[in-house]
PDB file of C-alpha atoms and ligand atoms in Angstrom:
ATOM      1  CA  MET A  18     170.833  31.946  57.212  1.00 39.00           C
ATOM      2  CA  THR A  19     170.246  35.557  56.284  1.00 41.00           C
ATOM      3  CA  LEU A  20     166.805  37.053  55.893  1.00 44.00           C
ATOM      4  CA  ASP A  21     167.597  37.567  52.231  1.00 44.00           C
ATOM      5  CA  LEU A  22     168.109  33.868  51.571  1.00 45.00           C
ATOM      6  CA  PHE A  23     165.161  32.940  53.706  1.00 45.00           C
ATOM      7  CA  GLU A  24     162.947  35.089  51.540  1.00 44.00           C
ATOM      8  CA  THR A  25     164.417  33.734  48.338  1.00 45.00           C
ATOM      9  CA  ASP A  26     163.937  30.096  49.271  1.00 45.00           C
ATOM     10  CA  ASP A  27     160.903  29.909  51.438  1.00 45.00           C
ATOM     11  CA  ALA A  28     158.766  32.965  50.910  1.00 47.00           C
ATOM     12  CA  SER A  29     158.941  33.495  47.158  1.00 63.00           C
ATOM     13  CA  SER A  30     155.773  33.227  45.137  1.00 75.00           C
ATOM     14  CA  THR A  31     154.091  30.364  43.366  1.00 82.00           C
ATOM     15  CA  GLY A  32     151.757  30.566  40.413  1.00 94.00           C
ATOM     16  CA  ARG A  33     152.112  31.404  36.762  1.00 95.00           C
ATOM     17  CA  GLU A  34     153.113  34.521  34.870  1.00 97.00           C
ATOM     18  CA  ALA A  35     152.446  34.643  31.147  1.00 97.00           C
ATOM     19  CA  LEU A  36     155.363  36.080  29.158  1.00 98.00           C
ATOM     20  CA  ALA A  37     153.958  35.765  25.641  1.00 98.00           C
ATOM     21  CA  PRO A  38     151.723  33.342  23.724  1.00 98.00           C
ATOM     22  CA  GLY A  39     153.197  29.894  24.478  1.00 98.00           C
ATOM     23  CA  ALA A  40     155.604  31.219  27.137  1.00 98.00           C
ATOM     24  CA  VAL A  41     155.084  31.203  30.901  1.00 98.00           C
ATOM     25  CA  VAL A  42     157.034  31.372  34.175  1.00 98.00           C
ATOM     26  CA  LEU A  43     155.875  28.765  36.687  1.00 98.00           C
ATOM     27  CA  ARG A  44     156.982  30.322  39.962  1.00 98.00           C
ATOM     28  CA  GLY A  45     158.387  27.840  42.469  1.00 98.00           C
ATOM     29  CA  PHE A  46     157.391  24.825  40.358  1.00 98.00           C
ATOM     30  CA  ALA A  47     160.677  22.961  41.075  1.00 98.00           C
ATOM     31  CA  ARG A  48     161.236  24.173  44.618  1.00 97.00           C
ATOM     32  CA  ALA A  49     159.902  21.061  46.368  1.00 97.00           C
ATOM     33  CA  SER A  50     162.098  18.729  44.274  1.00 97.00           C
ATOM     34  CA  ALA A  51     165.283  20.835  44.442  1.00 98.00           C
ATOM     35  CA  VAL A  52     167.141  18.661  46.976  1.00 97.00           C
ATOM     36  CA  LEU A  53     166.446  15.546  44.912  1.00 98.00           C
ATOM     37  CA  LEU A  54     167.466  17.316  41.699  1.00 98.00           C
ATOM     38  CA  LEU A  55     170.736  18.456  43.272  1.00 98.00           C
ATOM     39  CA  ALA A  56     171.664  14.932  44.352  1.00 98.00           C
ATOM     40  CA  GLU A  57     171.091  13.788  40.773  1.00 98.00           C
ATOM     41  CA  ILE A  58     173.137  16.677  39.374  1.00 98.00           C
ATOM     42  CA  GLU A  59     176.058  15.640  41.613  1.00 98.00           C
ATOM     43  CA  ARG A  60     175.782  12.060  40.378  1.00 98.00           C
ATOM     44  CA  ILE A  61     175.713  13.237  36.750  1.00 98.00           C
ATOM     45  CA  ALA A  62     178.641  15.656  37.182  1.00 98.00           C
ATOM     46  CA  ALA A  63     180.751  12.914  38.780  1.00 98.00           C
ATOM     47  CA  ARG A  64     180.508  10.956  35.511  1.00 98.00           C
ATOM     48  CA  ALA A  65     180.293  13.820  33.013  1.00 98.00           C
ATOM     49  CA  PRO A  66     182.101  16.772  34.620  1.00 98.00           C
ATOM     50  CA  PHE A  67     181.102  20.387  34.004  1.00 98.00           C
ATOM     51  CA  ARG A  68     183.326  21.953  31.354  1.00 98.00           C
ATOM     52  CA  HIS A  69     183.601  25.209  29.427  1.00 98.00           C
ATOM     53  CA  MET A  70     182.844  24.330  25.823  1.00 98.00           C
ATOM     54  CA  LEU A  71     184.299  26.290  22.925  1.00 97.00           C
ATOM     55  CA  THR A  72     182.099  28.290  20.599  1.00 95.00           C
ATOM     56  CA  PRO A  73     182.573  27.643  16.857  1.00 95.00           C
ATOM     57  CA  GLY A  74     184.585  30.894  16.899  1.00 96.00           C
ATOM     58  CA  GLY A  75     186.993  29.391  19.454  1.00 96.00           C
ATOM     59  CA  GLN A  76     185.887  31.308  22.571  1.00 95.00           C
ATOM     60  CA  GLN A  77     185.244  29.592  25.890  1.00 96.00           C
ATOM     61  CA  MET A  78     181.614  29.707  26.922  1.00 96.00           C
ATOM     62  CA  SER A  79     180.972  31.608  30.132  1.00 96.00           C
ATOM     63  CA  ALA A  80     178.745  28.961  31.767  1.00 98.00           C
ATOM     64  CA  ALA A  81     180.137  25.492  32.495  1.00 98.00           C
ATOM     65  CA  MET A  82     178.021  22.693  31.000  1.00 98.00           C
ATOM     66  CA  THR A  83     177.266  19.019  31.086  1.00 98.00           C
ATOM     67  CA  ASN A  84     174.336  16.882  29.919  1.00 99.00           C
ATOM     68  CA  CYS A  85     172.200  13.904  30.779  1.00 99.00           C
ATOM     69  CA  GLY A  86     169.835  11.847  28.688  1.00 98.00           C
ATOM     70  CA  PRO A  87     170.121  10.051  25.329  1.00 98.00           C
ATOM     71  CA  LEU A  88     171.462  13.187  23.656  1.00 98.00           C
ATOM     72  CA  GLY A  89     173.678  15.996  24.903  1.00 98.00           C
ATOM     73  CA  TRP A  90     174.151  19.446  23.419  1.00 98.00           C
ATOM     74  CA  VAL A  91     177.774  20.193  22.538  1.00 98.00           C
ATOM     75  CA  SER A  92     179.642  23.091  21.022  1.00 97.00           C
ATOM     76  CA  ASP A  93     183.141  23.154  19.570  1.00 97.00           C
ATOM     77  CA  ARG A  94     184.940  24.555  16.552  1.00 96.00           C
ATOM     78  CA  ARG A  95     182.834  22.303  14.305  1.00 96.00           C
ATOM     79  CA  GLY A  96     179.632  23.947  15.496  1.00 96.00           C
ATOM     80  CA  TYR A  97     176.631  23.252  17.715  1.00 97.00           C
ATOM     81  CA  ARG A  98     174.995  19.810  17.697  1.00 98.00           C
ATOM     82  CA  TYR A  99     173.611  16.954  19.762  1.00 98.00           C
ATOM     83  CA  GLU A 100     175.804  13.948  20.515  1.00 98.00           C
ATOM     84  CA  PRO A 101     174.910  10.626  22.202  1.00 98.00           C
ATOM     85  CA  ALA A 102     178.291  10.457  23.956  1.00 98.00           C
ATOM     86  CA  ASP A 103     180.418  12.844  25.986  1.00 98.00           C
ATOM     87  CA  PRO A 104     183.234  13.968  23.653  1.00 98.00           C
ATOM     88  CA  GLN A 105     185.575  14.168  26.658  1.00 97.00           C
ATOM     89  CA  ASN A 106     185.499  10.439  27.403  1.00 97.00           C
ATOM     90  CA  GLY A 107     183.437   8.758  24.684  1.00 98.00           C
ATOM     91  CA  HIS A 108     180.919   7.374  27.191  1.00 98.00           C
ATOM     92  CA  PRO A 109     177.169   7.829  26.734  1.00 98.00           C
ATOM     93  CA  TRP A 110     175.872  10.811  28.683  1.00 98.00           C
ATOM     94  CA  PRO A 111     174.520   9.801  32.125  1.00 98.00           C
ATOM     95  CA  SER A 112     170.904   8.706  31.945  1.00 98.00           C
ATOM     96  CA  MET A 113     168.147  11.220  32.574  1.00 98.00           C
ATOM     97  CA  PRO A 114     166.770  10.649  36.077  1.00 98.00           C
ATOM     98  CA  GLU A 115     163.069   9.865  36.349  1.00 98.00           C
ATOM     99  CA  SER A 116     162.687  12.912  38.627  1.00 98.00           C
ATOM    100  CA  PHE A 117     164.018  15.137  35.806  1.00 98.00           C
ATOM    101  CA  ARG A 118     161.669  13.626  33.214  1.00 98.00           C
ATOM    102  CA  ARG A 119     158.658  13.957  35.462  1.00 98.00           C
ATOM    103  CA  LEU A 120     159.411  17.561  36.388  1.00 98.00           C
ATOM    104  CA  ALA A 121     159.909  18.538  32.747  1.00 98.00           C
ATOM    105  CA  HIS A 122     156.789  16.688  31.635  1.00 98.00           C
ATOM    106  CA  ASP A 123     154.644  18.189  34.391  1.00 98.00           C
ATOM    107  CA  ALA A 124     155.940  21.736  33.863  1.00 98.00           C
ATOM    108  CA  ALA A 125     155.291  21.490  30.119  1.00 98.00           C
ATOM    109  CA  ALA A 126     151.778  20.168  30.782  1.00 98.00           C
ATOM    110  CA  ALA A 127     151.099  23.016  33.222  1.00 98.00           C
ATOM    111  CA  ALA A 128     152.198  25.429  30.488  1.00 98.00           C
ATOM    112  CA  GLY A 129     149.836  23.899  27.909  1.00 98.00           C
ATOM    113  CA  PHE A 130     152.185  21.387  26.244  1.00 98.00           C
ATOM    114  CA  PRO A 131     150.968  17.908  27.294  1.00 98.00           C
ATOM    115  CA  GLY A 132     153.018  14.799  26.519  1.00 98.00           C
ATOM    116  CA  PHE A 133     156.464  16.440  26.570  1.00 98.00           C
ATOM    117  CA  ALA A 134     159.100  13.681  26.488  1.00 98.00           C
ATOM    118  CA  PRO A 135     162.578  15.273  26.591  1.00 98.00           C
ATOM    119  CA  ASP A 136     165.535  13.283  25.279  1.00 98.00           C
ATOM    120  CA  ALA A 137     168.157  15.893  26.165  1.00 98.00           C
ATOM    121  CA  CYS A 138     168.909  17.837  29.316  1.00 99.00           C
ATOM    122  CA  LEU A 139     171.627  20.480  29.178  1.00 98.00           C
ATOM    123  CA  ILE A 140     172.909  21.456  32.618  1.00 99.00           C
ATOM    124  CA  ASN A 141     174.383  24.967  32.828  1.00 98.00           C
ATOM    125  CA  ARG A 142     176.410  26.106  35.838  1.00 98.00           C
ATOM    126  CA  TYR A 143     176.857  29.840  36.419  1.00 98.00           C
ATOM    127  CA  GLU A 144     179.236  31.320  38.943  1.00 98.00           C
ATOM    128  CA  PRO A 145     178.861  35.017  39.848  1.00 98.00           C
ATOM    129  CA  GLY A 146     179.828  37.110  36.817  1.00 98.00           C
ATOM    130  CA  THR A 147     178.847  34.365  34.375  1.00 98.00           C
ATOM    131  CA  ARG A 148     176.272  35.084  31.680  1.00 97.00           C
ATOM    132  CA  MET A 149     174.642  33.659  28.595  1.00 97.00           C
ATOM    133  CA  SER A 150     174.297  35.953  25.642  1.00 95.00           C
ATOM    134  CA  LEU A 151     171.097  36.275  23.638  1.00 97.00           C
ATOM    135  CA  HIS A 152     170.500  33.202  21.459  1.00 97.00           C
ATOM    136  CA  GLN A 153     167.794  30.965  20.012  1.00 98.00           C
ATOM    137  CA  ASP A 154     167.446  27.247  20.791  1.00 97.00           C
ATOM    138  CA  ARG A 155     167.247  26.066  17.199  1.00 96.00           C
ATOM    139  CA  ASP A 156     169.374  22.922  16.973  1.00 96.00           C
ATOM    140  CA  GLU A 157     166.269  20.728  17.469  1.00 97.00           C
ATOM    141  CA  PRO A 158     164.379  19.452  14.400  1.00 96.00           C
ATOM    142  CA  ASP A 159     160.966  19.180  16.119  1.00 96.00           C
ATOM    143  CA  LEU A 160     159.897  22.695  16.972  1.00 97.00           C
ATOM    144  CA  THR A 161     156.474  21.541  18.196  1.00 97.00           C
ATOM    145  CA  ALA A 162     158.088  20.512  21.516  1.00 98.00           C
ATOM    146  CA  PRO A 163     158.677  23.320  24.018  1.00 98.00           C
ATOM    147  CA  ILE A 164     161.805  24.216  25.995  1.00 98.00           C
ATOM    148  CA  VAL A 165     161.552  23.664  29.750  1.00 99.00           C
ATOM    149  CA  SER A 166     164.113  25.606  31.788  1.00 99.00           C
ATOM    150  CA  VAL A 167     164.594  25.083  35.544  1.00 99.00           C
ATOM    151  CA  SER A 168     166.437  27.582  37.777  1.00 98.00           C
ATOM    152  CA  LEU A 169     168.248  26.469  40.936  1.00 98.00           C
ATOM    153  CA  GLY A 170     170.499  28.386  43.325  1.00 98.00           C
ATOM    154  CA  LEU A 171     171.456  32.037  42.939  1.00 98.00           C
ATOM    155  CA  PRO A 172     168.892  34.353  41.322  1.00 98.00           C
ATOM    156  CA  ALA A 173     169.364  35.633  37.783  1.00 98.00           C
ATOM    157  CA  THR A 174     167.839  38.010  35.290  1.00 98.00           C
ATOM    158  CA  PHE A 175     166.418  36.185  32.290  1.00 98.00           C
ATOM    159  CA  LEU A 176     166.247  38.100  29.016  1.00 98.00           C
ATOM    160  CA  PHE A 177     163.267  37.101  26.915  1.00 98.00           C
ATOM    161  CA  GLY A 178     163.283  38.706  23.501  1.00 98.00           C
ATOM    162  CA  GLY A 179     161.438  38.315  20.238  1.00 98.00           C
ATOM    163  CA  LEU A 180     161.929  36.278  17.098  1.00 98.00           C
ATOM    164  CA  ASN A 181     164.593  38.658  15.757  1.00 98.00           C
ATOM    165  CA  ARG A 182     167.878  39.324  17.510  1.00 96.00           C
ATOM    166  CA  GLY A 183     167.301  43.056  17.503  1.00 96.00           C
ATOM    167  CA  ASP A 184     163.853  42.886  19.155  1.00 98.00           C
ATOM    168  CA  ALA A 185     163.542  44.385  22.633  1.00 97.00           C
ATOM    169  CA  SER A 186     163.909  41.902  25.521  1.00 97.00           C
ATOM    170  CA  ASP A 187     161.842  41.649  28.682  1.00 98.00           C
ATOM    171  CA  ARG A 188     163.865  41.202  31.891  1.00 98.00           C
ATOM    172  CA  ILE A 189     162.463  38.553  34.215  1.00 98.00           C
ATOM    173  CA  ALA A 190     163.876  37.918  37.695  1.00 98.00           C
ATOM    174  CA  LEU A 191     164.236  34.164  38.224  1.00 98.00           C
ATOM    175  CA  VAL A 192     164.857  32.562  41.611  1.00 98.00           C
ATOM    176  CA  HIS A 193     165.524  29.085  42.936  1.00 98.00           C
ATOM    177  CA  GLY A 194     162.715  26.746  41.879  1.00 98.00           C
ATOM    178  CA  ASP A 195     161.265  28.844  39.062  1.00 98.00           C
ATOM    179  CA  VAL A 196     160.578  27.093  35.758  1.00 98.00           C
ATOM    180  CA  VAL A 197     160.217  28.862  32.414  1.00 98.00           C
ATOM    181  CA  VAL A 198     158.494  27.103  29.512  1.00 98.00           C
ATOM    182  CA  TRP A 199     158.451  28.472  25.970  1.00 98.00           C
ATOM    183  CA  GLY A 200     156.992  26.782  22.911  1.00 98.00           C
ATOM    184  CA  GLY A 201     154.452  27.181  20.140  1.00 98.00           C
ATOM    185  CA  PRO A 202     154.668  30.690  18.683  1.00 98.00           C
ATOM    186  CA  SER A 203     157.421  31.553  21.224  1.00 98.00           C
ATOM    187  CA  ARG A 204     159.597  28.499  20.587  1.00 98.00           C
ATOM    188  CA  LEU A 205     162.274  30.404  18.644  1.00 98.00           C
ATOM    189  CA  ARG A 206     162.375  33.531  20.774  1.00 98.00           C
ATOM    190  CA  PHE A 207     165.802  34.881  21.625  1.00 98.00           C
ATOM    191  CA  HIS A 208     166.739  34.545  25.309  1.00 98.00           C
ATOM    192  CA  GLY A 209     169.738  34.867  27.600  1.00 98.00           C
ATOM    193  CA  ILE A 210     170.985  35.453  31.140  1.00 98.00           C
ATOM    194  CA  LEU A 211     172.560  38.674  32.447  1.00 98.00           C
ATOM    195  CA  PRO A 212     175.772  38.266  34.489  1.00 98.00           C
ATOM    196  CA  VAL A 213     174.852  36.478  37.719  1.00 98.00           C
ATOM    197  CA  GLN A 214     175.301  38.707  40.762  1.00 98.00           C
ATOM    198  CA  GLU A 215     177.626  37.796  43.609  1.00 98.00           C
ATOM    199  CA  GLY A 216     175.876  35.895  46.384  1.00 98.00           C
ATOM    200  CA  THR A 217     175.632  32.689  48.371  1.00 98.00           C
ATOM    201  CA  HIS A 218     172.603  30.434  48.131  1.00 98.00           C
ATOM    202  CA  SER A 219     171.613  28.334  51.128  1.00 97.00           C
ATOM    203  CA  LEU A 220     171.549  25.061  49.145  1.00 97.00           C
ATOM    204  CA  LEU A 221     173.909  25.695  46.213  1.00 98.00           C
ATOM    205  CA  GLY A 222     176.408  28.213  47.555  1.00 98.00           C
ATOM    206  CA  ARG A 223     178.029  30.527  44.999  1.00 98.00           C
ATOM    207  CA  GLN A 224     176.315  29.196  41.908  1.00 98.00           C
ATOM    208  CA  ARG A 225     173.208  29.043  39.795  1.00 98.00           C
ATOM    209  CA  ILE A 226     172.347  25.827  38.002  1.00 98.00           C
ATOM    210  CA  ASN A 227     169.933  25.715  35.085  1.00 98.00           C
ATOM    211  CA  LEU A 228     168.424  22.568  33.609  1.00 99.00           C
ATOM    212  CA  THR A 229     167.260  22.990  30.016  1.00 98.00           C
ATOM    213  CA  PHE A 230     165.068  20.170  28.749  1.00 98.00           C
ATOM    214  CA  ARG A 231     164.613  19.671  25.025  1.00 98.00           C
ATOM    215  CA  LYS A 232     163.280  17.152  22.577  1.00 98.00           C
ATOM    216  CA  ALA A 233     166.282  16.953  20.273  1.00 98.00           C
ATOM    217  CA  THR A 234     165.043  14.407  17.728  1.00 97.00           C
TER     218      THR A 234
HETATM  219  C1  SIN B  19     169.863  28.445  28.097  1.00 64.37           C
HETATM  220  O1  SIN B  19     169.254  29.187  27.361  1.00 64.37           O
HETATM  221  O2  SIN B  19     170.416  27.404  27.690  1.00 64.37           O
HETATM  222  C2  SIN B  19     169.996  28.743  29.574  1.00 64.37           C
HETATM  223  C3  SIN B  19     168.989  29.683  30.137  1.00 64.37           C
HETATM  224  C4  SIN B  19     169.154  29.815  31.637  1.00 64.37           C
HETATM  225  O3  SIN B  19     170.242  29.588  32.161  1.00 64.37           O
HETATM  226  O4  SIN B  19     168.166  30.142  32.322  1.00 64.37           O
HETATM  227 FE1  FE2 B  20     168.788  28.591  25.348  1.00 64.37          FE
END
């Protein structure tokens, strides 16, 4: 193990960093549960494989995605929406593990949003070079529930913008185990991920995995 990875995994900070009203980074919040989360992600991906969805414009998305929970976020030429079944095989999305629910609930509570009960978990997989362009999470009818976003594996730079696409974005370095929560007045802020840098993570290898928990009903 290189010193670099050692520092990333074992010596990075804990605690909270406010980003904006209703938005906070919980440093290291998921670090202790990462091994358990990864085992669950493998189980989920065995049943609902990662795939590159098409945007409504017909372009392949850069990150590979799958879902767990009662509803899964999908994109294709018909648009963005939530579906109870995986369009690739017609089966319900794999169930949301209790460890996922608890982590999301506890992170939301720590960020000031008690009682968060996600019914959708989008799982994004980034290989080096992969990015996610600036967007809003706005396919959910209940905007009182926050978004809870868990980072695992390779580090990334998170862009956190304003309520208009053209607003300036803050750049936040996220590492393995960090959790970002945004809700309330920040719920519709634009956000994205800069291209992930080349690297090898001690647990995940050449990838970053992001879990995005939402209440989609
Ligand atoms: C997303 O906005 O869906 C993903 C954000 C991230 O990968 O951290
Ligand atoms: Fe998003």
